Amino acid sequence: MRHLLLFLMAGLLWVCCKVQTPQGPMEVIPPKAHPGDMVVLRNLDPGVTGKSTEVIFEKTGAPIVGALDSVGLRVLVPNINPGKVTVRILESGREVNSAQMEVLPTIATQLLLQMDAEGKISTISRKPYSGGFEEGFSKASRQLSYDLVNREGQVLFSASITYPATERREVFEDPQGAKIRQASEKPQSIVFPLKIPNIEGATAIRLYDSGAGDLTQASERAKRKLIQEINIR
């Protein structure tokens, strides 16, 4: 009886070890993905619980969107620059697994821009964007038009958004609005995002101040005032 009990305990220990031992190094499935895509991390260390687990793509944390199960751990690829990256799993702050994968380019880039009181525009940040980009032309009375151009200056893409700064405002001087005074307003600076498509060969973005005209017409495009050209490559 004692021998049988020892045999059963040894068998149970063997089964537990077999279930918990990863079958080879950690894998990222699929090994190539865009920001915003879900990937599965497989062959994880037995110490990974899923409760105090962190997933890091290079230096950027990734959201866990699926509980740890027999398939693995489901996470979203964060918005990071394309290329080969190391995916690390931390358990209570300690690295327990790592693997390589390739982050594919997004379809768009988000520029965070700042316009000063004189209308000059500077770039605060630039990062991959997994959503869409600005398409078509704004119907606003004043537009911020932009062209993506290549090294030869050829226009590869064009669109516009509502101009981010307001030059004038209406001030109602009584509740009935009988008296209206137009007051000039020149903000010190305005920060705004601009989402542009990733187009092969595009090296710069040209920003224009434009009126309400139809910017698909050559005559209206000729009226635009160039504000700034910003290198994007």
PDB file of C-alpha atoms in Angstrom, residues 65-182:
ATOM      1  CA  VAL A  65      -7.131  41.903 -23.366  1.00  0.00           C
ATOM      2  CA  GLY A  66      -7.602  38.206 -22.599  1.00  0.00           C
ATOM      3  CA  ALA A  67      -7.191  36.169 -19.421  1.00  0.00           C
ATOM      4  CA  LEU A  68      -4.345  33.657 -19.263  1.00  0.00           C
ATOM      5  CA  ASP A  69      -5.627  30.252 -20.433  1.00  0.00           C
ATOM      6  CA  SER A  70      -4.430  27.101 -22.196  1.00  0.00           C
ATOM      7  CA  VAL A  71      -3.952  29.103 -25.422  1.00  0.00           C
ATOM      8  CA  GLY A  72      -1.793  31.796 -23.848  1.00  0.00           C
ATOM      9  CA  LEU A  73      -2.034  35.484 -22.987  1.00  0.00           C
ATOM     10  CA  ARG A  74      -3.783  37.853 -25.396  1.00  0.00           C
ATOM     11  CA  VAL A  75      -2.391  41.389 -25.704  1.00  0.00           C
ATOM     12  CA  LEU A  76      -2.695  44.366 -28.044  1.00  0.00           C
ATOM     13  CA  VAL A  77       0.337  45.638 -29.918  1.00  0.00           C
ATOM     14  CA  PRO A  78       0.905  49.247 -28.720  1.00  0.00           C
ATOM     15  CA  ASN A  79       1.519  52.263 -30.955  1.00  0.00           C
ATOM     16  CA  ILE A  80       5.274  52.026 -31.465  1.00  0.00           C
ATOM     17  CA  ASN A  81       7.598  52.505 -34.408  1.00  0.00           C
ATOM     18  CA  PRO A  82       7.831  49.627 -36.900  1.00  0.00           C
ATOM     19  CA  GLY A  83      10.651  47.086 -36.818  1.00  0.00           C
ATOM     20  CA  LYS A  84      11.937  44.156 -34.779  1.00  0.00           C
ATOM     21  CA  VAL A  85      11.087  44.497 -31.090  1.00  0.00           C
ATOM     22  CA  THR A  86      11.559  42.471 -27.922  1.00  0.00           C
ATOM     23  CA  VAL A  87       8.376  41.499 -26.089  1.00  0.00           C
ATOM     24  CA  ARG A  88       8.975  40.950 -22.368  1.00  0.00           C
ATOM     25  CA  ILE A  89       6.702  39.529 -19.683  1.00  0.00           C
ATOM     26  CA  LEU A  90       7.161  40.810 -16.140  1.00  0.00           C
ATOM     27  CA  GLU A  91       5.670  39.036 -13.153  1.00  0.00           C
ATOM     28  CA  SER A  92       5.623  41.238 -10.034  1.00  0.00           C
ATOM     29  CA  GLY A  93       8.304  43.384 -11.700  1.00  0.00           C
ATOM     30  CA  ARG A  94      10.593  40.439 -12.567  1.00  0.00           C
ATOM     31  CA  GLU A  95      11.192  39.412 -16.189  1.00  0.00           C
ATOM     32  CA  VAL A  96      10.126  35.809 -16.732  1.00  0.00           C
ATOM     33  CA  ASN A  97       9.805  35.535 -20.529  1.00  0.00           C
ATOM     34  CA  SER A  98      10.899  37.340 -23.667  1.00  0.00           C
ATOM     35  CA  ALA A  99      10.612  36.879 -27.425  1.00  0.00           C
ATOM     36  CA  GLN A 100      11.087  38.811 -30.643  1.00  0.00           C
ATOM     37  CA  MET A 101       8.417  39.938 -33.099  1.00  0.00           C
ATOM     38  CA  GLU A 102       8.099  42.454 -35.918  1.00  0.00           C
ATOM     39  CA  VAL A 103       5.834  45.471 -35.605  1.00  0.00           C
ATOM     40  CA  LEU A 104       4.485  46.433 -39.036  1.00  0.00           C
ATOM     41  CA  PRO A 105       3.981  50.056 -40.113  1.00  0.00           C
ATOM     42  CA  THR A 106       0.638  51.676 -39.351  1.00  0.00           C
ATOM     43  CA  ILE A 107      -1.442  53.225 -42.114  1.00  0.00           C
ATOM     44  CA  ALA A 108      -1.123  56.641 -40.502  1.00  0.00           C
ATOM     45  CA  THR A 109       1.032  58.912 -38.362  1.00  0.00           C
ATOM     46  CA  GLN A 110      -0.298  61.367 -35.807  1.00  0.00           C
ATOM     47  CA  LEU A 111       1.518  64.676 -35.629  1.00  0.00           C
ATOM     48  CA  LEU A 112       0.946  66.779 -32.533  1.00  0.00           C
ATOM     49  CA  LEU A 113       1.436  70.356 -33.721  1.00  0.00           C
ATOM     50  CA  GLN A 114       1.550  73.733 -32.012  1.00  0.00           C
ATOM     51  CA  MET A 115       0.555  76.994 -33.662  1.00  0.00           C
ATOM     52  CA  ASP A 116       1.806  80.198 -32.032  1.00  0.00           C
ATOM     53  CA  ALA A 117       0.167  83.627 -32.056  1.00  0.00           C
ATOM     54  CA  GLU A 118       1.859  84.526 -35.364  1.00  0.00           C
ATOM     55  CA  GLY A 119       0.619  81.343 -37.034  1.00  0.00           C
ATOM     56  CA  LYS A 120       3.973  79.559 -37.053  1.00  0.00           C
ATOM     57  CA  ILE A 121       3.650  75.807 -36.598  1.00  0.00           C
ATOM     58  CA  SER A 122       6.078  73.494 -34.812  1.00  0.00           C
ATOM     59  CA  THR A 123       6.023  69.761 -34.172  1.00  0.00           C
ATOM     60  CA  ILE A 124       5.660  68.560 -30.572  1.00  0.00           C
ATOM     61  CA  SER A 125       5.595  64.830 -31.273  1.00  0.00           C
ATOM     62  CA  ARG A 126       5.128  62.262 -33.996  1.00  0.00           C
ATOM     63  CA  LYS A 127       3.925  58.700 -33.406  1.00  0.00           C
ATOM     64  CA  PRO A 128       2.319  55.796 -35.283  1.00  0.00           C
ATOM     65  CA  TYR A 129      -1.460  55.889 -35.409  1.00  0.00           C
ATOM     66  CA  SER A 130      -3.545  52.744 -35.852  1.00  0.00           C
ATOM     67  CA  GLY A 131      -6.759  54.562 -36.764  1.00  0.00           C
ATOM     68  CA  GLY A 132      -7.537  56.485 -39.929  1.00  0.00           C
ATOM     69  CA  PHE A 133      -6.197  59.770 -41.252  1.00  0.00           C
ATOM     70  CA  GLU A 134      -7.595  63.106 -42.384  1.00  0.00           C
ATOM     71  CA  GLU A 135      -9.282  62.621 -45.747  1.00  0.00           C
ATOM     72  CA  GLY A 136     -10.997  65.005 -48.128  1.00  0.00           C
ATOM     73  CA  PHE A 137     -11.395  68.725 -47.649  1.00  0.00           C
ATOM     74  CA  SER A 138     -13.022  70.694 -44.872  1.00  0.00           C
ATOM     75  CA  LYS A 139     -16.123  72.791 -45.585  1.00  0.00           C
ATOM     76  CA  ALA A 140     -15.123  75.398 -43.002  1.00  0.00           C
ATOM     77  CA  SER A 141     -14.857  79.088 -43.842  1.00  0.00           C
ATOM     78  CA  ARG A 142     -11.141  78.820 -43.099  1.00  0.00           C
ATOM     79  CA  GLN A 143      -9.087  75.705 -43.722  1.00  0.00           C
ATOM     80  CA  LEU A 144      -5.685  74.357 -42.793  1.00  0.00           C
ATOM     81  CA  SER A 145      -4.686  72.637 -46.000  1.00  0.00           C
ATOM     82  CA  TYR A 146      -1.806  70.195 -46.251  1.00  0.00           C
ATOM     83  CA  ASP A 147       0.117  68.430 -48.994  1.00  0.00           C
ATOM     84  CA  LEU A 148       2.402  65.431 -48.628  1.00  0.00           C
ATOM     85  CA  VAL A 149       5.292  65.800 -51.053  1.00  0.00           C
ATOM     86  CA  ASN A 150       8.297  63.718 -52.127  1.00  0.00           C
ATOM     87  CA  ARG A 151      11.920  64.846 -52.439  1.00  0.00           C
ATOM     88  CA  GLU A 152      11.179  66.360 -55.852  1.00  0.00           C
ATOM     89  CA  GLY A 153       8.318  68.427 -54.430  1.00  0.00           C
ATOM     90  CA  GLN A 154       5.608  66.441 -56.194  1.00  0.00           C
ATOM     91  CA  VAL A 155       2.282  66.286 -54.343  1.00  0.00           C
ATOM     92  CA  LEU A 156       1.406  62.711 -53.345  1.00  0.00           C
ATOM     93  CA  PHE A 157      -1.646  63.463 -51.188  1.00  0.00           C
ATOM     94  CA  SER A 158      -3.703  66.488 -50.196  1.00  0.00           C
ATOM     95  CA  ALA A 159      -6.432  67.194 -47.616  1.00  0.00           C
ATOM     96  CA  SER A 160      -7.565  69.893 -45.215  1.00  0.00           C
ATOM     97  CA  ILE A 161      -9.059  70.372 -41.758  1.00  0.00           C
ATOM     98  CA  THR A 162     -10.820  73.284 -40.088  1.00  0.00           C
ATOM     99  CA  TYR A 163      -8.263  75.956 -39.285  1.00  0.00           C
ATOM    100  CA  PRO A 164      -7.311  75.377 -35.631  1.00  0.00           C
ATOM    101  CA  ALA A 165      -7.141  79.056 -34.568  1.00  0.00           C
ATOM    102  CA  THR A 166     -10.086  81.469 -34.313  1.00  0.00           C
ATOM    103  CA  GLU A 167      -9.311  85.058 -35.258  1.00  0.00           C
ATOM    104  CA  ARG A 168     -12.602  86.648 -34.219  1.00  0.00           C
ATOM    105  CA  ARG A 169     -15.447  85.874 -31.830  1.00  0.00           C
ATOM    106  CA  GLU A 170     -18.914  87.243 -31.080  1.00  0.00           C
ATOM    107  CA  VAL A 171     -19.578  88.724 -27.642  1.00  0.00           C
ATOM    108  CA  PHE A 172     -23.265  89.036 -26.624  1.00  0.00           C
ATOM    109  CA  GLU A 173     -23.617  92.048 -24.322  1.00  0.00           C
ATOM    110  CA  ASP A 174     -27.154  91.327 -23.058  1.00  0.00           C
ATOM    111  CA  PRO A 175     -29.281  88.134 -22.630  1.00  0.00           C
ATOM    112  CA  GLN A 176     -31.440  88.930 -25.682  1.00  0.00           C
ATOM    113  CA  GLY A 177     -28.414  89.354 -27.907  1.00  0.00           C
ATOM    114  CA  ALA A 178     -29.555  92.796 -29.045  1.00  0.00           C
ATOM    115  CA  LYS A 179     -26.020  94.114 -28.909  1.00  0.00           C
ATOM    116  CA  ILE A 180     -23.259  92.125 -30.515  1.00  0.00           C
ATOM    117  CA  ARG A 181     -19.669  93.254 -30.491  1.00  0.00           C
ATOM    118  CA  GLN A 182     -16.998  91.610 -32.644  1.00  0.00           C
TER     119      GLN A 182
END
